[in-house]
Each structure stands twice: as C-alpha cells, then as structure tokens.
Amino acid sequence: MHTNTYHLAAGRLLRVWRDKRAQDLVEYALLAAFLTVAVAAIFPMDIAPNISAVFSKVVVIFGLTPSI
C-alpha cells in the first residue's frame, strides 16, 4: 500500500518538475522582483516626498479626492 502511494507521489512530483508551462511567468516575476530591488537601491530615499508632491498636484488638477 505504501509503495503504491510512494510511486503515485513520485510520479506527480516528476510531472510537476518537468512541466514548463509556467516557466515564463516565473521568469517574468523574478525579473520584476530584481528590477524592483535594483530601482529601490539606485534611487535616493529623499525622492519619495517629491513623487508624492507631484501626485498630489495631479489630484488637485483633476479635482479627484481619494476615497478612504
């Protein structure tokens, strides 16, 4: 009984291991994560208030109010 269960589990594990259908998605996710870390490391931390100010001006220009 345990041997049969082991073979079924091993077979499923091998099929998942060999399946390449989602490989592109994983590669793009890893690339996005790497770029996020790289951008966070390159840009200075004092740029955040400037970006926030720009978005605040855009909100005022378009007359949008954030919903809380």
Short mmCIF file of C-alpha atoms in Angstrom, two decimals:
data_model
loop_
_atom_site.label_atom_id
_atom_site.label_comp_id
_atom_site.label_asym_id
_atom_site.label_seq_id
_atom_site.Cartn_x
_atom_site.Cartn_y
_atom_site.Cartn_z
CA MET A 1 0.00 0.00 0.00
CA HIS A 2 2.73 2.49 0.96
CA THR A 3 4.81 1.57 -2.09
CA ASN A 4 1.91 2.36 -4.42
CA THR A 5 1.32 5.70 -2.70
CA TYR A 6 5.03 6.47 -2.94
CA HIS A 7 5.07 5.73 -6.67
CA LEU A 8 1.99 7.90 -7.24
CA ALA A 9 3.51 10.79 -5.30
CA ALA A 10 6.86 10.41 -7.06
CA GLY A 11 5.13 10.34 -10.45
CA ARG A 12 3.19 13.51 -9.71
CA LEU A 13 6.30 15.24 -8.43
CA LEU A 14 8.17 14.34 -11.61
CA ARG A 15 5.34 15.66 -13.78
CA VAL A 16 5.31 18.96 -11.90
CA TRP A 17 9.10 19.17 -12.09
CA ARG A 18 9.11 18.59 -15.87
CA ASP A 19 6.17 20.88 -16.61
CA LYS A 20 7.47 24.03 -18.32
CA ARG A 21 4.16 25.79 -19.00
CA ALA A 22 4.53 28.38 -16.24
CA GLN A 23 8.26 28.87 -16.69
CA ASP A 24 7.84 32.21 -18.49
CA LEU A 25 5.58 33.54 -15.76
CA VAL A 26 8.12 32.65 -13.08
CA GLU A 27 10.93 34.24 -15.09
CA TYR A 28 8.96 37.47 -15.51
CA ALA A 29 8.12 37.53 -11.80
CA LEU A 30 11.79 37.08 -10.89
CA LEU A 31 12.77 39.82 -13.35
CA ALA A 32 10.17 42.19 -11.88
CA ALA A 33 11.39 41.46 -8.35
CA PHE A 34 15.01 42.06 -9.38
CA LEU A 35 14.14 45.35 -11.09
CA THR A 36 12.18 46.50 -8.04
CA VAL A 37 15.12 45.84 -5.74
CA ALA A 38 17.55 47.48 -8.18
CA VAL A 39 15.42 50.61 -8.55
CA ALA A 40 14.96 50.85 -4.78
CA ALA A 41 18.73 50.59 -4.32
CA ILE A 42 19.57 53.16 -7.00
CA PHE A 43 17.06 55.92 -6.28
CA PRO A 44 17.69 58.03 -3.21
CA MET A 45 15.17 57.76 -0.41
CA ASP A 46 14.57 61.51 -0.35
CA ILE A 47 12.85 61.32 -3.75
CA ALA A 48 9.64 59.89 -2.22
CA PRO A 49 8.32 63.27 -0.96
CA ASN A 50 8.90 64.76 -4.41
CA ILE A 51 6.94 61.97 -6.08
CA SER A 52 4.17 62.36 -3.52
CA ALA A 53 4.01 66.10 -4.21
CA VAL A 54 3.70 65.50 -7.95
CA PHE A 55 0.84 63.05 -7.47
CA SER A 56 -0.86 65.45 -5.05
CA LYS A 57 -0.71 68.19 -7.68
CA VAL A 58 -2.20 65.81 -10.26
CA VAL A 59 -5.04 65.00 -7.86
CA VAL A 60 -5.71 68.71 -7.34
CA ILE A 61 -5.59 69.44 -11.08
CA PHE A 62 -8.09 66.72 -11.91
CA GLY A 63 -10.25 67.51 -8.89
CA LEU A 64 -10.02 63.98 -7.58
CA THR A 65 -10.46 63.20 -3.94
CA PRO A 66 -9.10 59.96 -2.54
CA SER A 67 -11.75 57.70 -1.07
CA ILE A 68 -10.87 56.49 2.39
#
